Amino acid sequence: MAESTANQAARKGRRGSAGLNTKRGRALSELESFTLGLVWQLGPCSPYEVRRHMRASPSSQWSGSAGAIYPLMRRLEKRKLLESKPARTGKRARREYGITAGGLAALRQWIGPPLPEEAVTVTYDPLRSRARFLGAATPAQRRQWIGEAEEALERIAEMVEKWQASFGGGDEFLRLVTRNGELETEARRRWLMEVAERLG
Amino acid sequence: MAESTANQAARKGRRGSAGLNTKRGRALSELESFTLGLVWQLGPCSPYEVRRHMRASPSSQWSGSAGAIYPLMRRLEKRKLLESKPARTGKRARREYGITAGGLAALRQWIGPPLPEEAVTVTYDPLRSRARFLGAATPAQRRQWIGEAEEALERIAEMVEKWQASFGGGDEFLRLVTRNGELETEARRRWLMEVAERLG
DNA sequence: TAAGGCATGTAAGACGTTACATGATTAC
DNA sequence: GTAATCATGTAACGTCTTACATGCCTTA
């Protein structure tokens, strides 16, 4: 859309709109911002702890791969959104990161308002994406697919529950996050039942 | 998780598990697979048409940027999942891509079963991610945030409706996709109401 | 005291975005 | 006929994944 306008206008428009670019450097990615939030939430912590939290999440969005997190936190430090000092556990060296005042400001800005355009979207749901093309599958494959999807949603519900048990006690917003997961999973299940009815 | 096992085991494990790697080349990305699906659905078409459909989607997942789509379809052709021939509209040259038998097989494999692990996840919802850290915001910011999020969900509902009007007539699965969007948006709205109550 | 997982990283590469370029076509 | 937009790309860049490397530390 932005692209379909004249090039010159687009360039000006992009830079001008939505405050995507902060004064210094480009806008933070979702992963960078989320990491910032985790450091705020956990207090001073090592990249490994951040990774553990991500991997415990029911969302595969946050893979918490080392190759992403270590350089990312270094980047955030270079931008003075995090600060770090060396620490150790026994003989093992760690680096402990804490959030700075600027980091907190950046976190608040990311949360919004304003919400960036990309946040005004339906969620990304890999089951929905696949269902769109079920017409390309054989009837047998469709039935099996629905069965698998039901199982998947059951496992997801369990993951949400487990996450709630482990981390939901943090603050009231963490509890609301779980609640979102519950309501959403319920909605997806009802949807899948409708799909099964239509095809059954 | 996979990473936390011994390295050698991890390597074998990754390659062995879930059929992520096809005999030739690596697994298709979500975008590649989705593109394959669109070409199947639209019939022979140009990259530009694919992009138009993506940009019309209520999901910002599918940005449909030129720099992604043109090389991507070329890649799929190199792997014989698409085939193309030059065509023209008036004086303007186009390249028209159709799906091959191998492409259809790859599409079916992507749809599953089996569903890959990454598909067994809560959806990615930028509003939920942000809500998690509302504790870092001031009470005033929180109230404003909720207001903005409500507006966002309203706009999303409209987008889903509009999409349904334009494309929902295609086949029954497209209709189910819209239905998913409706149910999900409804769930998110109810969730947001709970959030407002808790904080209000 | 050896095995295995814990914890901390780095290097190379793939993928997608942003920005740019350019000719064809349409609207006025 | 000229300005805007359509349509088709390409190039550079940043981010994240995958794969690898390497010491610590626990436990049997």
CSV table of C-alpha atoms (C1' of nucleotides) in Angstrom, one decimal:
chain,number,residue,atom,x,y,z
A,1,MET,CA,0.0,0.0,0.0
A,2,ALA,CA,2.6,2.5,1.0
A,3,GLU,CA,4.5,1.2,-1.9
A,4,SER,CA,1.8,1.9,-4.4
A,5,THR,CA,2.0,5.6,-3.9
A,6,ALA,CA,4.6,7.6,-5.7
A,7,ASN,CA,8.1,6.8,-4.7
A,8,GLN,CA,9.1,10.2,-3.4
A,9,ALA,CA,5.9,10.5,-1.4
A,10,ALA,CA,6.4,7.1,0.0
A,11,ARG,CA,9.8,7.8,1.2
A,12,LYS,CA,8.7,11.0,3.0
A,13,GLY,CA,5.5,9.3,4.2
A,14,ARG,CA,7.3,6.3,5.7
A,15,ARG,CA,9.7,8.4,7.6
A,16,GLY,CA,7.1,10.7,8.8
A,17,SER,CA,4.5,8.3,9.8
A,18,ALA,CA,3.8,6.4,13.0
A,19,GLY,CA,7.0,7.3,14.8
A,20,LEU,CA,8.6,4.0,13.6
A,21,ASN,CA,12.1,5.5,13.7
A,22,THR,CA,13.3,6.9,17.0
A,23,LYS,CA,15.7,9.8,17.0
A,24,ARG,CA,18.7,7.5,17.2
A,25,GLY,CA,18.7,4.3,15.2
A,26,ARG,CA,15.8,2.3,13.8
A,27,ALA,CA,12.7,1.0,15.5
A,28,LEU,CA,13.1,-2.0,17.7
A,29,SER,CA,12.0,-5.3,16.4
A,30,GLU,CA,9.3,-7.3,18.2
A,31,LEU,CA,11.9,-9.6,19.6
A,32,GLU,CA,14.1,-6.8,20.8
A,33,SER,CA,11.2,-5.1,22.5
A,34,PHE,CA,10.0,-8.3,24.0
A,35,THR,CA,13.5,-9.0,25.4
A,36,LEU,CA,13.6,-5.5,26.8
A,37,GLY,CA,10.3,-6.3,28.5
A,38,LEU,CA,11.6,-9.5,29.9
A,39,VAL,CA,14.6,-7.9,31.4
A,40,TRP,CA,12.3,-5.3,33.0
A,41,GLN,CA,10.1,-8.1,34.4
A,42,LEU,CA,12.9,-10.4,35.6
A,43,GLY,CA,15.2,-7.7,36.9
A,44,PRO,CA,19.0,-8.0,36.2
A,45,CYS,CA,19.5,-11.3,34.5
A,46,SER,CA,21.7,-13.1,32.0
A,47,PRO,CA,20.8,-13.8,28.4
A,48,TYR,CA,20.4,-17.4,29.3
A,49,GLU,CA,17.6,-16.6,31.7
A,50,VAL,CA,15.9,-14.6,29.0
A,51,ARG,CA,16.2,-17.6,26.7
A,52,ARG,CA,14.8,-19.9,29.3
A,53,HIS,CA,11.7,-17.8,29.7
A,54,MET,CA,11.2,-17.6,25.9
A,55,ARG,CA,11.5,-21.3,25.5
A,56,ALA,CA,9.0,-21.9,28.3
A,57,SER,CA,6.5,-19.8,26.5
A,58,PRO,CA,3.6,-21.5,24.7
A,59,SER,CA,4.4,-19.3,21.7
A,60,SER,CA,6.8,-20.6,19.2
A,61,GLN,CA,7.3,-17.0,18.2
A,62,TRP,CA,9.9,-16.8,20.9
A,63,SER,CA,12.4,-19.5,20.0
A,64,GLY,CA,15.1,-18.0,22.2
A,65,SER,CA,17.9,-19.2,20.1
A,66,ALA,CA,21.3,-18.3,21.3
A,67,GLY,CA,22.4,-16.9,18.0
A,68,ALA,CA,19.5,-14.4,18.3
A,69,ILE,CA,19.6,-13.4,21.9
A,70,TYR,CA,23.3,-12.9,22.7
A,71,PRO,CA,23.9,-10.4,19.9
A,72,LEU,CA,20.6,-8.8,20.4
A,73,MET,CA,21.3,-7.9,24.0
A,74,ARG,CA,24.7,-6.6,23.0
A,75,ARG,CA,22.9,-4.4,20.5
A,76,LEU,CA,20.5,-3.1,23.1
A,77,GLU,CA,23.4,-2.3,25.4
A,78,LYS,CA,25.2,-0.4,22.6
A,79,ARG,CA,22.0,1.7,22.3
A,80,LYS,CA,22.0,2.2,26.1
A,81,LEU,CA,18.7,0.5,26.6
A,82,LEU,CA,20.4,-2.2,28.6
A,83,GLU,CA,23.4,-2.0,30.8
A,84,SER,CA,25.5,-5.0,31.9
A,85,LYS,CA,28.2,-6.0,34.2
A,86,PRO,CA,30.2,-9.2,34.5
A,87,ALA,CA,29.1,-11.6,37.2
A,88,ARG,CA,29.9,-15.2,38.1
A,89,THR,CA,28.2,-18.3,39.5
A,90,GLY,CA,31.0,-20.3,41.0
A,91,LYS,CA,33.7,-20.3,38.4
A,92,ARG,CA,31.4,-19.7,35.5
A,93,ALA,CA,31.4,-16.2,34.1
A,94,ARG,CA,28.1,-14.6,33.2
A,95,ARG,CA,27.0,-11.2,32.0
A,96,GLU,CA,24.2,-9.7,33.8
A,97,TYR,CA,21.9,-7.2,32.0
A,98,GLY,CA,19.6,-4.6,33.6
A,99,ILE,CA,17.3,-2.2,31.9
A,100,THR,CA,18.2,1.5,31.8
A,101,ALA,CA,15.9,4.5,32.1
A,102,GLY,CA,16.1,4.9,28.4
A,103,GLY,CA,15.3,1.2,28.0
A,104,LEU,CA,12.2,1.6,30.1
A,105,ALA,CA,11.1,4.6,28.0
A,106,ALA,CA,11.7,2.5,24.8
A,107,LEU,CA,9.6,-0.3,26.3
A,108,ARG,CA,6.8,2.1,27.1
A,109,GLN,CA,6.9,3.5,23.6
A,110,TRP,CA,6.8,0.1,22.1
A,111,ILE,CA,3.8,-0.9,24.2
A,112,GLY,CA,2.0,2.2,22.9
A,113,PRO,CA,-0.2,3.9,22.2
A,114,PRO,CA,0.2,4.5,19.4
A,115,LEU,CA,0.0,0.9,18.2
A,116,PRO,CA,2.0,0.4,15.0
A,117,GLU,CA,0.0,-0.6,11.9
A,118,GLU,CA,1.5,-4.1,11.9
A,119,ALA,CA,-0.1,-4.6,15.3
A,120,VAL,CA,-3.6,-3.9,13.9
A,121,THR,CA,-4.0,-7.3,12.4
A,122,VAL,CA,-5.5,-10.7,12.9
A,123,THR,CA,-3.2,-12.9,14.8
A,124,TYR,CA,-0.9,-15.2,12.9
A,125,ASP,CA,-2.3,-18.7,13.2
A,126,PRO,CA,-0.5,-21.5,11.3
A,127,LEU,CA,-3.6,-23.7,11.6
A,128,ARG,CA,-5.7,-21.1,9.8
A,129,SER,CA,-3.1,-20.7,7.1
A,130,ARG,CA,-3.2,-24.3,6.4
A,131,ALA,CA,-6.9,-24.7,6.6
A,132,ARG,CA,-7.2,-22.1,3.8
A,133,PHE,CA,-5.8,-24.7,1.4
A,134,LEU,CA,-7.6,-27.8,2.6
A,135,GLY,CA,-9.3,-27.7,-0.7
A,136,ALA,CA,-6.1,-29.0,-2.2
A,137,ALA,CA,-6.1,-32.0,0.0
A,138,THR,CA,-7.9,-35.3,-0.4
A,139,PRO,CA,-11.0,-35.9,1.7
A,140,ALA,CA,-9.0,-38.5,3.7
A,141,GLN,CA,-6.2,-36.0,4.4
A,142,ARG,CA,-8.8,-33.5,5.5
A,143,ARG,CA,-10.2,-35.8,8.1
A,144,GLN,CA,-6.8,-36.6,9.4
A,145,TRP,CA,-5.8,-33.0,9.4
A,146,ILE,CA,-8.8,-32.1,11.6
A,147,GLY,CA,-7.9,-34.9,14.0
A,148,GLU,CA,-4.3,-33.6,14.3
A,149,ALA,CA,-5.5,-30.1,14.7
A,150,GLU,CA,-7.7,-31.1,17.6
A,151,GLU,CA,-4.8,-32.8,19.3
A,152,ALA,CA,-2.6,-29.8,18.7
A,153,LEU,CA,-5.1,-27.5,20.3
A,154,GLU,CA,-5.4,-29.8,23.3
A,155,ARG,CA,-1.7,-29.7,23.7
A,156,ILE,CA,-1.7,-26.0,23.4
A,157,ALA,CA,-4.3,-25.7,26.1
A,158,GLU,CA,-2.1,-27.8,28.4
A,159,MET,CA,0.9,-25.6,27.6
A,160,VAL,CA,-1.0,-22.5,28.5
A,161,GLU,CA,-2.2,-24.1,31.8
A,162,LYS,CA,1.3,-25.2,32.6
A,163,TRP,CA,2.7,-21.8,31.9
A,164,GLN,CA,0.1,-20.2,34.1
A,165,ALA,CA,1.2,-22.6,36.9
A,166,SER,CA,4.8,-21.6,36.5
A,167,PHE,CA,4.7,-17.9,35.8
A,168,GLY,CA,1.2,-16.7,36.1
A,169,GLY,CA,1.8,-15.6,39.7
A,170,GLY,CA,4.0,-12.8,38.7
A,171,ASP,CA,1.7,-9.8,38.3
A,172,GLU,CA,-1.9,-9.3,37.3
A,173,PHE,CA,-0.9,-8.7,33.7
A,174,LEU,CA,0.8,-12.1,33.4
A,175,ARG,CA,-2.5,-13.5,34.6
A,176,LEU,CA,-4.3,-11.6,31.8
A,177,VAL,CA,-1.9,-13.0,29.3
A,178,THR,CA,-2.8,-16.5,30.3
A,179,ARG,CA,-6.5,-15.5,30.1
A,180,ASN,CA,-6.0,-14.4,26.6
A,181,GLY,CA,-4.4,-17.8,25.7
A,182,GLU,CA,-7.4,-19.6,27.3
A,183,LEU,CA,-10.0,-17.6,25.5
A,184,GLU,CA,-8.2,-17.8,22.2
A,185,THR,CA,-7.7,-21.5,22.4
A,186,GLU,CA,-11.3,-22.0,23.2
A,187,ALA,CA,-12.3,-19.9,20.2
A,188,ARG,CA,-10.0,-21.9,17.9
A,189,ARG,CA,-11.5,-25.1,19.2
A,190,ARG,CA,-15.0,-24.0,18.5
A,191,TRP,CA,-13.9,-23.0,15.1
A,192,LEU,CA,-12.4,-26.4,14.5
A,193,MET,CA,-15.6,-28.0,15.5
A,194,GLU,CA,-17.4,-26.0,12.9
A,195,VAL,CA,-14.9,-27.0,10.3
A,196,ALA,CA,-15.4,-30.7,11.3
A,197,GLU,CA,-19.2,-30.3,11.0
A,198,ARG,CA,-19.0,-28.7,7.6
A,199,LEU,CA,-16.9,-31.5,6.2
A,200,GLY,CA,-18.3,-34.4,8.2
B,1,MET,CA,15.1,-27.7,24.0
B,2,ALA,CA,16.5,-29.6,21.1
B,3,GLU,CA,19.6,-27.6,21.7
B,4,SER,CA,19.9,-28.7,25.3
B,5,THR,CA,20.5,-32.3,24.3
B,6,ALA,CA,24.0,-33.3,23.3
B,7,ASN,CA,25.2,-31.8,20.1
B,8,GLN,CA,25.6,-34.9,18.1
B,9,ALA,CA,22.3,-36.2,19.1
B,10,ALA,CA,20.7,-32.9,18.3
B,11,ARG,CA,22.0,-32.9,14.8
B,12,LYS,CA,20.7,-36.4,14.1
B,13,GLY,CA,17.5,-35.6,16.0
B,14,ARG,CA,16.8,-32.5,14.0
B,15,ARG,CA,17.4,-34.1,10.7
B,16,GLY,CA,15.4,-37.2,11.6
B,17,SER,CA,12.4,-35.5,13.1
B,18,ALA,CA,9.2,-34.3,11.7
B,19,GLY,CA,10.2,-34.5,8.0
B,20,LEU,CA,11.2,-30.9,8.0
B,21,ASN,CA,13.7,-31.5,5.3
B,22,THR,CA,12.5,-32.9,2.0
B,23,LYS,CA,14.7,-35.1,0.0
B,24,ARG,CA,15.9,-32.2,-2.1
B,25,GLY,CA,16.7,-29.0,-0.3
B,26,ARG,CA,15.4,-27.6,2.9
B,27,ALA,CA,11.9,-27.3,4.2
B,28,LEU,CA,9.7,-24.5,2.7
B,29,SER,CA,9.2,-21.5,4.8
B,30,GLU,CA,5.6,-20.5,5.8
B,31,LEU,CA,5.7,-17.7,3.2
B,32,GLU,CA,6.9,-20.0,0.4
B,33,SER,CA,4.2,-22.6,1.3
B,34,PHE,CA,1.6,-19.9,1.5
B,35,THR,CA,2.6,-18.6,-1.9
B,36,LEU,CA,2.4,-22.1,-3.3
B,37,GLY,CA,-1.1,-22.3,-2.0
B,38,LEU,CA,-2.1,-19.0,-3.5
B,39,VAL,CA,-0.8,-20.0,-6.9
B,40,TRP,CA,-2.8,-23.3,-6.6
B,41,GLN,CA,-5.9,-21.3,-5.6
B,42,LEU,CA,-5.6,-18.5,-8.2
B,43,GLY,CA,-4.4,-20.7,-11.0
B,44,PRO,CA,-1.6,-19.4,-13.3
B,45,CYS,CA,-0.8,-15.9,-12.2
B,46,SER,CA,2.0,-13.4,-11.9
B,47,PRO,CA,3.9,-12.5,-8.8
B,48,TYR,CA,2.1,-9.3,-8.7
B,49,GLU,CA,-1.3,-11.0,-8.3
B,50,VAL,CA,0.1,-13.0,-5.5
B,51,ARG,CA,1.3,-9.8,-3.9
B,52,ARG,CA,-2.1,-8.2,-4.3
B,53,HIS,CA,-3.8,-11.0,-2.5
B,54,MET,CA,-1.3,-10.9,0.3
B,55,ARG,CA,-1.7,-7.2,0.8
B,56,ALA,CA,-5.5,-7.5,0.8
B,57,SER,CA,-5.2,-10.0,3.7
B,58,PRO,CA,-6.2,-8.8,7.1
B,59,SER,CA,-3.0,-10.4,8.4
B,60,SER,CA,0.1,-8.3,8.4
B,61,GLN,CA,2.0,-11.5,8.3
B,62,TRP,CA,1.7,-11.4,4.6
B,63,SER,CA,3.3,-8.1,3.6
B,64,GLY,CA,3.7,-9.2,0.0
B,65,SER,CA,6.8,-7.1,-0.5
B,66,ALA,CA,8.3,-7.3,-3.9
B,67,GLY,CA,11.7,-8.0,-2.7
B,68,ALA,CA,10.4,-11.1,-1.0
B,69,ILE,CA,7.9,-12.4,-3.6
B,70,TYR,CA,9.8,-12.2,-6.9
B,71,PRO,CA,12.9,-14.0,-5.8
B,72,LEU,CA,10.8,-16.5,-3.8
B,73,MET,CA,8.8,-17.6,-6.8
B,74,ARG,CA,12.0,-17.9,-8.8
B,75,ARG,CA,13.3,-20.2,-6.1
B,76,LEU,CA,10.2,-22.3,-6.2
B,77,GLU,CA,10.5,-22.6,-9.9
B,78,LYS,CA,14.1,-23.7,-9.6
B,79,ARG,CA,12.9,-26.4,-7.3
B,80,LYS,CA,10.2,-27.4,-9.9
B,81,LEU,CA,7.4,-26.6,-7.6
B,82,LEU,CA,6.2,-23.8,-9.9
B,83,GLU,CA,6.6,-23.5,-13.6
B,84,SER,CA,6.5,-20.2,-15.6
B,85,LYS,CA,6.2,-18.9,-19.0
B,86,PRO,CA,6.5,-15.3,-20.3
B,87,ALA,CA,3.2,-13.6,-21.1
B,88,ARG,CA,2.1,-10.1,-21.8
B,89,THR,CA,-0.7,-7.7,-21.2
B,90,GLY,CA,-0.7,-5.2,-24.1
B,91,LYS,CA,3.0,-4.2,-24.3
B,92,ARG,CA,3.9,-5.1,-20.8
B,93,ALA,CA,5.8,-8.3,-20.2
B,94,ARG,CA,4.8,-10.5,-17.4
B,95,ARG,CA,5.8,-13.9,-16.1
B,96,GLU,CA,3.0,-16.3,-15.3
B,97,TYR,CA,3.5,-19.0,-12.8
B,98,GLY,CA,1.5,-22.2,-12.4
B,99,ILE,CA,1.9,-24.9,-9.8
B,100,THR,CA,3.4,-28.3,-10.9
B,101,ALA,CA,2.5,-31.8,-9.7
B,102,GLY,CA,5.5,-31.6,-7.4
B,103,GLY,CA,4.3,-28.3,-6.1
B,104,LEU,CA,0.9,-29.6,-5.3
B,105,ALA,CA,2.5,-32.5,-3.4
B,106,ALA,CA,4.7,-30.1,-1.5
B,107,LEU,CA,1.6,-28.0,-0.6
B,108,ARG,CA,-0.2,-31.0,0.7
B,109,GLN,CA,2.8,-32.0,2.7
B,110,TRP,CA,3.0,-28.5,4.2
B,111,ILE,CA,-0.7,-28.6,5.2
B,112,GLY,CA,-0.1,-31.8,7.0
B,113,PRO,CA,-0.6,-34.0,8.9
B,114,PRO,CA,1.8,-34.1,10.4
B,115,LEU,CA,1.8,-30.6,11.7
B,116,PRO,CA,5.2,-29.3,12.5
B,117,GLU,CA,6.0,-28.4,16.1
B,118,GLU,CA,6.1,-24.7,15.4
B,119,ALA,CA,2.5,-25.0,14.3
B,120,VAL,CA,1.5,-26.3,17.7
B,121,THR,CA,1.5,-22.9,19.4
B,122,VAL,CA,-0.7,-20.2,20.6
B,123,THR,CA,-1.1,-17.6,17.8
B,124,TYR,CA,1.2,-14.7,17.7
B,125,ASP,CA,-0.8,-11.7,18.9
B,126,PRO,CA,1.0,-8.3,19.1
B,127,LEU,CA,-1.6,-7.0,21.5
B,128,ARG,CA,-1.0,-9.8,23.9
B,129,SER,CA,2.7,-9.3,23.8
B,130,ARG,CA,2.3,-5.7,24.7
B,131,ALA,CA,-0.3,-6.3,27.4
B,132,ARG,CA,2.2,-8.6,29.2
B,133,PHE,CA,4.3,-5.5,30.0
B,134,LEU,CA,1.5,-3.1,30.8
B,135,GLY,CA,2.8,-3.2,34.4
B,136,ALA,CA,5.7,-1.0,33.1
B,137,ALA,CA,3.3,1.7,32.0
B,138,THR,CA,1.7,4.4,34.0
B,139,PRO,CA,-2.0,4.1,34.8
B,140,ALA,CA,-2.8,6.8,32.3
B,141,GLN,CA,-1.0,5.0,29.6
B,142,ARG,CA,-2.8,1.8,30.4
B,143,ARG,CA,-6.2,3.4,30.0
B,144,GLN,CA,-5.2,4.9,26.7
B,145,TRP,CA,-3.7,1.6,25.6
B,146,ILE,CA,-7.0,-0.2,26.2
B,147,GLY,CA,-8.9,2.4,24.2
B,148,GLU,CA,-6.5,2.1,21.3
B,149,ALA,CA,-6.7,-1.7,21.4
B,150,GLU,CA,-10.4,-1.5,21.3
B,151,GLU,CA,-10.3,0.6,18.2
B,152,ALA,CA,-7.7,-1.7,16.7
B,153,LEU,CA,-10.0,-4.7,17.2
B,154,GLU,CA,-12.9,-2.8,15.6
B,155,ARG,CA,-10.8,-2.1,12.6
B,156,ILE,CA,-9.7,-5.7,12.4
B,157,ALA,CA,-13.3,-6.8,12.5
B,158,GLU,CA,-14.0,-4.5,9.6
B,159,MET,CA,-11.0,-5.8,7.7
B,160,VAL,CA,-12.2,-9.4,8.1
B,161,GLU,CA,-15.7,-8.5,7.0
B,162,LYS,CA,-14.3,-6.7,3.9
B,163,TRP,CA,-12.1,-9.6,3.0
B,164,GLN,CA,-15.0,-11.9,3.3
B,165,ALA,CA,-17.0,-9.7,0.9
B,166,SER,CA,-14.1,-9.7,-1.7
B,167,PHE,CA,-12.8,-13.2,-1.5
B,168,GLY,CA,-15.0,-15.3,0.8
B,169,GLY,CA,-17.0,-16.6,-2.2
B,170,GLY,CA,-14.1,-18.6,-3.5
B,171,ASP,CA,-14.6,-22.0,-1.9
B,172,GLU,CA,-15.9,-23.3,1.4
B,173,PHE,CA,-12.5,-23.2,3.0
B,174,LEU,CA,-12.1,-19.5,2.4
B,175,ARG,CA,-15.4,-19.0,4.2
B,176,LEU,CA,-14.0,-21.0,7.1
B,177,VAL,CA,-11.0,-18.8,7.2
B,178,THR,CA,-13.2,-15.8,7.6
B,179,ARG,CA,-15.1,-17.6,10.3
B,180,ASN,CA,-11.9,-18.2,12.1
B,181,GLY,CA,-11.1,-14.5,12.0
B,182,GLU,CA,-14.6,-13.6,13.3
B,183,LEU,CA,-14.4,-16.0,16.2
B,184,GLU,CA,-10.9,-15.0,17.1
B,185,THR,CA,-11.7,-11.3,17.0
B,186,GLU,CA,-14.7,-11.8,19.2
B,187,ALA,CA,-12.5,-13.7,21.7
B,188,ARG,CA,-9.9,-11.0,21.7
B,189,ARG,CA,-12.6,-8.4,22.3
B,190,ARG,CA,-14.0,-10.2,25.2
B,191,TRP,CA,-10.6,-10.6,26.6
B,192,LEU,CA,-10.0,-6.9,26.3
B,193,MET,CA,-13.2,-6.2,28.1
B,194,GLU,CA,-11.9,-8.3,31.0
B,195,VAL,CA,-8.7,-6.4,30.9
B,196,ALA,CA,-10.6,-3.1,31.2
B,197,GLU,CA,-12.7,-4.4,34.1
B,198,ARG,CA,-9.7,-5.5,36.0
B,199,LEU,CA,-8.0,-2.2,35.7
B,200,GLY,CA,-11.0,0.1,35.7
C,1,DT,C1',36.2,-39.8,37.0
C,2,DA,C1',33.6,-40.0,33.0
C,3,DA,C1',29.2,-38.7,30.8
C,4,DG,C1',25.9,-35.7,30.0
C,5,DG,C1',23.6,-31.7,30.2
C,6,DC,C1',24.2,-26.6,31.6
C,7,DA,C1',25.6,-22.1,30.2
C,8,DT,C1',28.0,-19.0,27.2
C,9,DG,C1',29.0,-17.9,23.2
C,10,DT,C1',30.4,-17.4,17.6
C,11,DA,C1',30.1,-18.0,12.3
C,12,DA,C1',27.8,-18.6,8.1
C,13,DG,C1',24.0,-18.4,5.7
C,14,DA,C1',18.9,-17.8,4.5
C,15,DC,C1',15.2,-15.0,4.3
C,16,DG,C1',12.6,-10.9,4.2
C,17,DT,C1',12.4,-5.6,4.4
C,18,DT,C1',13.6,-1.2,2.7
C,19,DA,C1',14.8,1.5,-0.7
C,20,DC,C1',15.6,2.3,-5.3
C,21,DA,C1',14.8,2.0,-10.5
C,22,DT,C1',12.2,2.0,-14.7
C,23,DG,C1',8.9,1.3,-18.4
C,24,DA,C1',3.7,0.9,-19.3
C,25,DT,C1',-0.7,2.5,-18.6
C,26,DT,C1',-4.4,5.3,-17.1
C,27,DA,C1',-6.7,9.7,-15.6
C,28,DC,C1',-7.2,14.3,-16.2
D,1,DG,C1',0.7,15.5,-22.8
D,2,DT,C1',1.9,15.0,-18.2
D,3,DA,C1',1.3,13.4,-13.5
D,4,DA,C1',0.1,9.6,-11.0
D,5,DT,C1',-0.1,4.9,-10.5
D,6,DC,C1',0.5,0.1,-12.1
D,7,DA,C1',3.5,-3.6,-12.7
D,8,DT,C1',8.0,-5.6,-12.7
D,9,DG,C1',11.8,-6.0,-10.9
D,10,DT,C1',17.0,-5.5,-8.3
D,11,DA,C1',20.5,-4.4,-4.5
D,12,DA,C1',21.9,-3.7,0.0
D,13,DC,C1',21.1,-4.6,4.5
D,14,DG,C1',19.5,-6.4,9.0
D,15,DT,C1',17.8,-10.0,11.6
D,16,DC,C1',17.2,-14.5,13.0
D,17,DT,C1',18.2,-19.6,12.4
D,18,DT,C1',21.3,-23.4,12.1
D,19,DA,C1',25.3,-25.4,13.2
D,20,DC,C1',29.3,-25.5,15.7
D,21,DA,C1',32.6,-24.8,19.7
D,22,DT,C1',34.0,-24.9,24.4
D,23,DG,C1',34.5,-24.9,29.1
D,24,DC,C1',31.8,-25.7,33.8
D,25,DC,C1',29.4,-28.6,36.9
D,26,DT,C1',26.7,-32.3,38.6
D,27,DT,C1',25.7,-37.1,39.3
D,28,DA,C1',26.3,-41.8,39.2
